Coordinates of C-alpha atoms and ligand atoms in Angstrom, one line a residue:
X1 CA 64.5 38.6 203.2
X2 CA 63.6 41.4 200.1
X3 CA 66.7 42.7 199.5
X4 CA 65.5 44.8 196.7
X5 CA 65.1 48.2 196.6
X6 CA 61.4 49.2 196.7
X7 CA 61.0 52.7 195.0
X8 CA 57.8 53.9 196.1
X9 CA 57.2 56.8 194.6
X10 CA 58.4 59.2 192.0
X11 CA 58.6 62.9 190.8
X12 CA 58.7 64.0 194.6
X13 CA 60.4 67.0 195.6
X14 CA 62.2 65.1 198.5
X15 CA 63.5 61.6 198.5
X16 CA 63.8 59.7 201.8
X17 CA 65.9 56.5 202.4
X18 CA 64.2 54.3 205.0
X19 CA 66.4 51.5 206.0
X20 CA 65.0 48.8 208.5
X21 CA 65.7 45.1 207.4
X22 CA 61.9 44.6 209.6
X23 CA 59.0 44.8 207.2
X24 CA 56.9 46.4 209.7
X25 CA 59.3 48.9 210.7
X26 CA 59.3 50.3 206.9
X27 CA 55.8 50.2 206.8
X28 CA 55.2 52.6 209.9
X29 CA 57.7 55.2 209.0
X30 CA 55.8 55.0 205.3
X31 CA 52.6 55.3 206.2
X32 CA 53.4 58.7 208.1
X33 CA 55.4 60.2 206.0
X34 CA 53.5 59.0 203.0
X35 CA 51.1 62.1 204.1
X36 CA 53.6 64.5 202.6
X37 CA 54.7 64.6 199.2
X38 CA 57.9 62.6 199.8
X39 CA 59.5 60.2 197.4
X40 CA 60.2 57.5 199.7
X41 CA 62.8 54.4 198.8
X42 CA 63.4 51.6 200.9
X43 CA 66.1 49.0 202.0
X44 CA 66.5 46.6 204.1
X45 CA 70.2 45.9 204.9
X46 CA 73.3 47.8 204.9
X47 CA 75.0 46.3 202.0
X48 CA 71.5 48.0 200.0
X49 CA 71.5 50.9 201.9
X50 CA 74.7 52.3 200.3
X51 CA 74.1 51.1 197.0
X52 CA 70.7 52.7 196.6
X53 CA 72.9 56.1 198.2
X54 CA 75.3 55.4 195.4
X55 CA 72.4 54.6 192.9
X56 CA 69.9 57.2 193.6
X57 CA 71.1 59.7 196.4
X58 CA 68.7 60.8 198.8
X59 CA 67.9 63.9 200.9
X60 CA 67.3 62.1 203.9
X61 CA 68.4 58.6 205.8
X62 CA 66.2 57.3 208.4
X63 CA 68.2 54.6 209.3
X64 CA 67.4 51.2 211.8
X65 CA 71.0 50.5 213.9
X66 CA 70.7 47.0 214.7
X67 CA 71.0 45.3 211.0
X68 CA 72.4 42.0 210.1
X69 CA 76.5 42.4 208.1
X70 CA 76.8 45.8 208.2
X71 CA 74.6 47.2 211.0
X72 CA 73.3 50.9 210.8
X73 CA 76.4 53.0 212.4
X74 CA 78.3 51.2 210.0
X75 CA 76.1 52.3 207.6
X76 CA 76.4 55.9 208.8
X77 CA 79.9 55.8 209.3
X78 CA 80.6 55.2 205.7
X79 CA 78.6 57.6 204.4
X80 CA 79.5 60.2 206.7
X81 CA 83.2 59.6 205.8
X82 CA 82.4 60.0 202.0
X83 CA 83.1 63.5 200.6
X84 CA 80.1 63.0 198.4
X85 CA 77.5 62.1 200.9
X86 CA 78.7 63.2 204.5
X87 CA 76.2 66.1 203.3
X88 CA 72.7 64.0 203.8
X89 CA 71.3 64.1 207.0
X90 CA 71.4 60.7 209.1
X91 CA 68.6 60.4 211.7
X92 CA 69.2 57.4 213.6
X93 CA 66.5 55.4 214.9
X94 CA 67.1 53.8 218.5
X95 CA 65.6 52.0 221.1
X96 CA 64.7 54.6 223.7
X97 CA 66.9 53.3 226.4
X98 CA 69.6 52.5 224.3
X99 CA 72.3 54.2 225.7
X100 CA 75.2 53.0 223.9
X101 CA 73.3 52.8 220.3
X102 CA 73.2 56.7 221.3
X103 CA 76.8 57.6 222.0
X104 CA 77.6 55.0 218.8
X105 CA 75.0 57.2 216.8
X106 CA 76.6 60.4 217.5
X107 CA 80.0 59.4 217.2
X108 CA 79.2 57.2 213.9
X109 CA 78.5 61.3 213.2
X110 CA 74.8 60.8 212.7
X111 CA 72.8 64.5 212.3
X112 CA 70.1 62.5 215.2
X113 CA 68.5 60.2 216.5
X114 CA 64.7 59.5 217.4
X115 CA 63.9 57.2 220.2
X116 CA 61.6 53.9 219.1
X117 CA 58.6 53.8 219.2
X118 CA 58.9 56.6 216.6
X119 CA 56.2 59.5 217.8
X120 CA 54.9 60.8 214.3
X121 CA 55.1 64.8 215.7
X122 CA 58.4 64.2 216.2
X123 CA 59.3 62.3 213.0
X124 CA 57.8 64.7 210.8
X125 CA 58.9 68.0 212.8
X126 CA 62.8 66.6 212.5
X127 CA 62.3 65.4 208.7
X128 CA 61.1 68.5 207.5
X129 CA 63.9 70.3 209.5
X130 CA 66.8 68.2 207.9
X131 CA 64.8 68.4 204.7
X132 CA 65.3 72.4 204.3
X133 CA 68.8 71.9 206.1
X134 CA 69.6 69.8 203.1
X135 CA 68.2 72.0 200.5
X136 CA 69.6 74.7 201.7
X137 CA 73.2 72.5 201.5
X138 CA 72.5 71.8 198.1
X139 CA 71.8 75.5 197.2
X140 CA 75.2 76.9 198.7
X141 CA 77.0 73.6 196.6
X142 CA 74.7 74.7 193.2
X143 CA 75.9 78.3 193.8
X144 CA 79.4 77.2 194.5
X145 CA 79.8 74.9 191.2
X146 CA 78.1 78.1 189.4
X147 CA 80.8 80.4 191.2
X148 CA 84.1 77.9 190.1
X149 CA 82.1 77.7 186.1
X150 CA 81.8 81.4 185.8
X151 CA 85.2 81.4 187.3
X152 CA 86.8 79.1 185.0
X153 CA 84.9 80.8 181.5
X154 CA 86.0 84.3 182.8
X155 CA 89.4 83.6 183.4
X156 CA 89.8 81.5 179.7
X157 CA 87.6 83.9 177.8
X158 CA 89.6 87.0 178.4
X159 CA 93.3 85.4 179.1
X160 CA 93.9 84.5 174.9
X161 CA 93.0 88.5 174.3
X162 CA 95.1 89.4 177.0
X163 CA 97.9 86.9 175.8
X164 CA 97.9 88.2 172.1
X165 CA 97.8 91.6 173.6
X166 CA 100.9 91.2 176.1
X167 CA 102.3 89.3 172.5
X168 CA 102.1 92.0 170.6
X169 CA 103.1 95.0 173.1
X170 CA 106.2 93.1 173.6
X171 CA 106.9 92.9 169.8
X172 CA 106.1 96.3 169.3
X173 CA 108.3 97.4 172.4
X174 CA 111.5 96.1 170.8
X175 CA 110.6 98.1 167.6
X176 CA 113.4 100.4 167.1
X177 CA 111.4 102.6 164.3
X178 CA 108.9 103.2 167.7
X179 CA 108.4 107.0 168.2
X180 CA 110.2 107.6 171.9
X181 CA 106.9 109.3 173.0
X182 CA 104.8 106.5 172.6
X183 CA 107.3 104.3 174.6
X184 CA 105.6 105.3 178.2
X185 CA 102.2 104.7 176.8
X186 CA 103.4 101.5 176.0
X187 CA 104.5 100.4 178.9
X188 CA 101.8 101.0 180.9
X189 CA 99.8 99.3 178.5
X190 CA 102.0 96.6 179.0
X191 CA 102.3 96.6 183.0
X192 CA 98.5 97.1 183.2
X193 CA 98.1 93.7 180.8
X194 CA 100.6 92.1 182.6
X195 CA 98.9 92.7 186.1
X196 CA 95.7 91.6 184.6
X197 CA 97.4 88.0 183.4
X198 CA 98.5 87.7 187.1
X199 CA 95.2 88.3 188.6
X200 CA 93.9 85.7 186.6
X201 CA 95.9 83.5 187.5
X202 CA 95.8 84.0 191.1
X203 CA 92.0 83.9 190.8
X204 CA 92.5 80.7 188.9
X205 CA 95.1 79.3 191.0
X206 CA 92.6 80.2 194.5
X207 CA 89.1 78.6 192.1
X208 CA 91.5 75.6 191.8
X209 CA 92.6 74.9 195.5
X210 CA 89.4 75.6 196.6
X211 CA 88.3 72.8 194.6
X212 CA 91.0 70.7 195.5
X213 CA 91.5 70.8 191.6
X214 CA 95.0 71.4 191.5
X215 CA 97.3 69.4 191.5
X216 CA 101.1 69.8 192.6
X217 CA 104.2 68.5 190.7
X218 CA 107.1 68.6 193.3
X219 CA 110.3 68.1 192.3
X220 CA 113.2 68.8 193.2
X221 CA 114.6 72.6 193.3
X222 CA 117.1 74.8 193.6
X223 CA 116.3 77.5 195.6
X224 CA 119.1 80.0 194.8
X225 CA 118.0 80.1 190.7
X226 CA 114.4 80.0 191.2
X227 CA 114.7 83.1 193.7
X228 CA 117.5 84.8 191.2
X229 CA 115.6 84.2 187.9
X230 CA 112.4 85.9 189.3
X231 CA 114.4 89.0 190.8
X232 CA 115.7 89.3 187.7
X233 CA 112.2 89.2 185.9
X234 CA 112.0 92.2 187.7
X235 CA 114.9 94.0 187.4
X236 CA 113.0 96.9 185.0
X237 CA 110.9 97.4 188.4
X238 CA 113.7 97.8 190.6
X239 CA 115.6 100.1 188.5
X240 CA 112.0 102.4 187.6
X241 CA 111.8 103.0 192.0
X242 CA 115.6 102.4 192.1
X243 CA 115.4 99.8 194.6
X244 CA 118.6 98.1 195.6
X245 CA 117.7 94.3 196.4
X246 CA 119.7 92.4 198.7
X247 CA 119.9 88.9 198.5
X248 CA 121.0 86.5 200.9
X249 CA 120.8 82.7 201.1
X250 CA 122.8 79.4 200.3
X251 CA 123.7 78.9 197.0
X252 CA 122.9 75.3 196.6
X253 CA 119.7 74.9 198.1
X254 CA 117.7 72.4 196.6
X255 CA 114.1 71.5 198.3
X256 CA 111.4 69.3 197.0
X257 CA 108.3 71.4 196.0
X258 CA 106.4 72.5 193.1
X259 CA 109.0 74.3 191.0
X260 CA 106.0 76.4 189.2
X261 CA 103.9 77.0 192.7
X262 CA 106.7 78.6 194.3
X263 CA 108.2 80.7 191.7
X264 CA 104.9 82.3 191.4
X265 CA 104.7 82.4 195.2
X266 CA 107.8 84.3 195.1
X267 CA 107.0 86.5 192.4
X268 CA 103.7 87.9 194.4
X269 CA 106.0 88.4 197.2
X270 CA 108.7 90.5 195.3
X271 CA 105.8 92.2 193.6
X272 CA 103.8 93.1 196.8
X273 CA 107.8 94.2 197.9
X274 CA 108.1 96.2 195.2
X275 CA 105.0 98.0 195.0
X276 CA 105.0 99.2 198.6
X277 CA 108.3 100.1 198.9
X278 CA 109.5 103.8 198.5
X279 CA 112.0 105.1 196.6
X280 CA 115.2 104.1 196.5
X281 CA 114.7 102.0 199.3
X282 CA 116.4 98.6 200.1
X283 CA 114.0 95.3 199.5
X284 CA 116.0 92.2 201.6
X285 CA 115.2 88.4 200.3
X286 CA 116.6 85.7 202.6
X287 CA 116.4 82.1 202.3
X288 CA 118.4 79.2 204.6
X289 CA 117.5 75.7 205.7
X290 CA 116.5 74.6 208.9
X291 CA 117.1 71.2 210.5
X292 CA 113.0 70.4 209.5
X293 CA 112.2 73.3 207.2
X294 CA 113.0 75.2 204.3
X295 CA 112.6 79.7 205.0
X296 CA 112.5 82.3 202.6
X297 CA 111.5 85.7 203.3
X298 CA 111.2 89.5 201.6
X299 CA 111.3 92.2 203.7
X300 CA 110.4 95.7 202.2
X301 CA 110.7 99.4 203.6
X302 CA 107.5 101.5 203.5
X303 CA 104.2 101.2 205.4
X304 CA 103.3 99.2 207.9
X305 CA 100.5 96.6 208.2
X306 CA 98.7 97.6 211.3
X307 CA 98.9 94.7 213.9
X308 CA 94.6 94.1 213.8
X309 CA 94.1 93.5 209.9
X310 CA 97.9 91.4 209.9
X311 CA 95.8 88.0 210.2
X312 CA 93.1 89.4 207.3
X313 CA 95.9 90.0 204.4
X314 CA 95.7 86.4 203.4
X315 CA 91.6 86.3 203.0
X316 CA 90.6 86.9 199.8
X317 CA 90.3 90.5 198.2
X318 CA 92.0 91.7 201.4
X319 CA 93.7 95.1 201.1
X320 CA 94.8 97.1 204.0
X321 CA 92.7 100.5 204.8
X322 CA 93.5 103.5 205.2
X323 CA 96.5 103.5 202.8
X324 CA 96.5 105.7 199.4
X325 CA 94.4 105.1 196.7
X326 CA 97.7 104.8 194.9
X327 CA 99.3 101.7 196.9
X328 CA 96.0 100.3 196.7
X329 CA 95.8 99.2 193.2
X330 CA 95.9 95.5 193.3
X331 CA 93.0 92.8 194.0
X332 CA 94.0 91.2 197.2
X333 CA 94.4 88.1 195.7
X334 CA 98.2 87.7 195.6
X335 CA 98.9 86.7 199.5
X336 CA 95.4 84.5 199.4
X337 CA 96.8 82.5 196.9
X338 CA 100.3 82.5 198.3
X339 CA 98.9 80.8 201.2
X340 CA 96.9 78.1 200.1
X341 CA 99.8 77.3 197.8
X342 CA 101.8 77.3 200.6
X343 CA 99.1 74.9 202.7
X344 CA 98.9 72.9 199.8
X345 CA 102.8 72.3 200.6
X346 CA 102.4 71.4 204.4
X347 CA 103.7 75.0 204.9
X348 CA 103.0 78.2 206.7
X349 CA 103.1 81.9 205.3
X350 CA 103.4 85.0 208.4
X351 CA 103.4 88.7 207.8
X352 CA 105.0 90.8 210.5
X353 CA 105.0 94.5 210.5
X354 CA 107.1 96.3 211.3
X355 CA 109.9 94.4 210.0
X356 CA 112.3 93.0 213.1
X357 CA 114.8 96.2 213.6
X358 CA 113.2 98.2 211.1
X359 CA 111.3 100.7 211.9
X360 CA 108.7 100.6 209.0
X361 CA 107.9 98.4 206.6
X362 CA 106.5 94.5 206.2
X363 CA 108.2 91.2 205.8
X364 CA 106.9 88.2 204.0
X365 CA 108.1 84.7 205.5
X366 CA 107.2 81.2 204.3
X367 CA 108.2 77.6 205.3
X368 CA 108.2 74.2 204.0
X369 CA 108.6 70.9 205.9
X370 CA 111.6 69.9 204.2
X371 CA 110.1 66.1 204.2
X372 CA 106.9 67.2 203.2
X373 CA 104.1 65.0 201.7
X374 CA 102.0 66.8 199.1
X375 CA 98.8 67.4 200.4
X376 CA 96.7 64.4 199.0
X377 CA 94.1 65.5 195.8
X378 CA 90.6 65.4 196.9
X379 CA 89.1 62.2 195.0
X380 CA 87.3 63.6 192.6
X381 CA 85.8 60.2 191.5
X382 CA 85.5 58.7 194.7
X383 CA 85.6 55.1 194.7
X384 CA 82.1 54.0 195.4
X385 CA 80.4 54.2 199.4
X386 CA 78.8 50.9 198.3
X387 CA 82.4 49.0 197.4
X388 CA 83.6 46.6 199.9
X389 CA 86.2 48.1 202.6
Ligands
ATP1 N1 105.1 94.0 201.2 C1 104.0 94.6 201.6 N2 104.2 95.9 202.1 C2 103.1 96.6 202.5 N3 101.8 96.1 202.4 C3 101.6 94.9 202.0 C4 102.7 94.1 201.5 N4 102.2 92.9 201.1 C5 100.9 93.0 201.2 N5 100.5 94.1 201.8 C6 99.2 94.5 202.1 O1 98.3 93.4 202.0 C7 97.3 93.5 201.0 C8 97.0 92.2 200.4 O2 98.2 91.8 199.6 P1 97.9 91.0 198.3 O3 99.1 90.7 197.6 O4 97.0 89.9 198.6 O5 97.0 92.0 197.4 P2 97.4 93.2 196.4 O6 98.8 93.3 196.3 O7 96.6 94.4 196.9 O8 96.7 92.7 195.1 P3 97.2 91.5 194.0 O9 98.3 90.8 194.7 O10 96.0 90.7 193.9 O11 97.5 92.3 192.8 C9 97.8 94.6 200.1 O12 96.8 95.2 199.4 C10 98.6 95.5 201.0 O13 97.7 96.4 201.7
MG2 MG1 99.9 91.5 195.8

């Protein structure tokens, strides 16, 4: 038996993995689809199957089922299983009748399957369909990479000005010799910095998890001083609206969870809290522990969130309508990446507006498994398909 991989041709715009260990059975499907300008590769087991996919991914698997060692749904199976290749279209190749090859295609989670003997109308017409499905794939994924790049070089390039600039506000602020006039300006160039820094590292934080990039460090926390220290962060932007803050909650809470994730959680919270609220109004923060799960919410005065855009404030860029320009300044970033961060916890974020017994308002609420297992880290170097199970 040639176990070798026979590389037919090259420079092609398309490469096709044909995979039949019968020497006839390769030469059929080549000498029809060697009509188009296809870069066709061959194997003839399993085993060589996935380590040509691993060598020289293809666009396309036309793949035999009944194989020697690893037959073909094993074949498809592993592939489709594999982060990095579930994306290239299997077409399975059965015996006509075969009813159970069939159902073992489909649930092996092959893209099709084309009866022997192999009609060549119907070959090409599903080859050049799974072809420009593929492409098209590969376009979205190229576009992708090219969004989480510019994402990444954005977010660098302009956070070392915006750091030195938030540096040097801050020394300037505490500058007694500063004329009192130029204090306001100051600040809002320091509040409008500061906003910027967040953004980025919301936007960031979102480009990470997307990309199941990011990892978490869970340790364990007290809840009471992480919730404190960040109220306190705040305290110039209570007293600015004077907002009273009520706060609520054990005091030695500790939960296991990513100390860093969930202050910054908290802190786009207690922002969105303070920023809607009116004046002198009340903001309420309550944490407790629940036989399974950890709950801490912020509950603000002000407007509501009608019930119809409640499930959109956690997509990205999501602002409510109809509301001020004034209330609207933001990104709609800050509950999109409160909720993957969340996810990435095993938890759950909800909004509901009105707040219970209020009248007005919008409350925050998230919850963490209190035996939670941190979501596992996409492989990013996936062992290889090929590699024995
Ligand atoms: N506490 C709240 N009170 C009233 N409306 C809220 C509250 N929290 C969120 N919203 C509404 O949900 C939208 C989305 O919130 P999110 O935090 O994602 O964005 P943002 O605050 O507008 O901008 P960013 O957080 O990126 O600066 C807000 O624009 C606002 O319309
Ligand atoms: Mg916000």
């Amino acid at each position: 038996m040639n176990n070798s991989v026979n590389q037919v041709e090259n420079n092609k715009t398309h490469r096709i993995l044909l995979v039949d260990d019968e020497e006839f059975n390769l030469e059929l499907l080549k000498g029809y689809l060697n009509r188009q300008d296809y870069e066709l590769i061959t194997a003839m087991d399993g085993q060589t199957a996935l380590e040509t996919v691993d060598n020289m991914p293809p666009d396309l698997i036309l793949l035999d089922v009944m194989m020697p060692e690893i037959d073909g749904l094993e074949v498809c199976r592993r592939l489709k299983a594999s982060s990095k290749y579930s994306s290239i279209p299997i077409i399975i190749i059965t015996a006509l009748d075969d009813t159970e090859h069939h159902v073992g295609a489909i649930e092996a989670g092959a893209d099709d399957f084309i009866p022997k003997p192999v009609n060549e109308s119907v070959l090409m017409a599903r080859v050049r369909g799974y072809l420009k499905t593929k492409q098209l794939s590969d376009e979205v994924k190229r576009l992708m990479e090219f969004k989480r790049n510019l994402t990444n070089m954005v977010v660098h390039d302009l956070n070392n000005p915006l750091t030195s600039i938030i540096g040097n506000l801050d020394l300037i602020k505490t500058d007694e010799n500063i004329d009192d006039s130029l204090r306001p300006l100051i600040d809002r160039a320091y509040t409008a910095a500061q906003n910027a820094a967040k953004m980025l590292e919301n936007l960031l934080s979102i480009e990470r998890m997307e990309s199941g990039m990011l990892e978490l460090n869970p340790r364990v926390t007290n809840i009471a001083d992480l919730v404190k220290h960040v109220a306190q962060l705040q305290e110039t932007n209570f007293l600015k609206k004077g907002l009273s803050v009520k706060l609520e909650g054990k005091e030695n809470l500790e939960v296991e969870c990513d100390p860093d994730l969930l202050e910054r959680i908290f802190q786009n919270l207690l922002n969105n809290a303070i920023k809607f609220a009116p004046d002198e109004s009340e903001i309420e923060i309550h944490w407790k522990e629940n036989p399974n799960d950890f709950h801490l919410s912020v509950a603000n005065h002000g407007p509501t969130i009608p019930q119809e855009q409640q499930k959109n404030v956690f997509d990205k860029f999501a602002q409510v309508e109809n509301r001020p320009e004034i209330t609207r300044k933001g990104y709609g970033l800050g509950l999109a990446f409160c909720k993957m961060a969340i996810e990435a916890h095993s938890g759950s974020i909800k909004v509901t507006s009105p707040v219970p017994d209020w009248e007005d308002g919008v409350q925050l609420e998230i919850r963490i498994p209190i035996e939670y297992t941190p979501r596992a880290q996409k492989a990013a170097n996936e062992s290889k398909i090929s590699q024995p199970v």
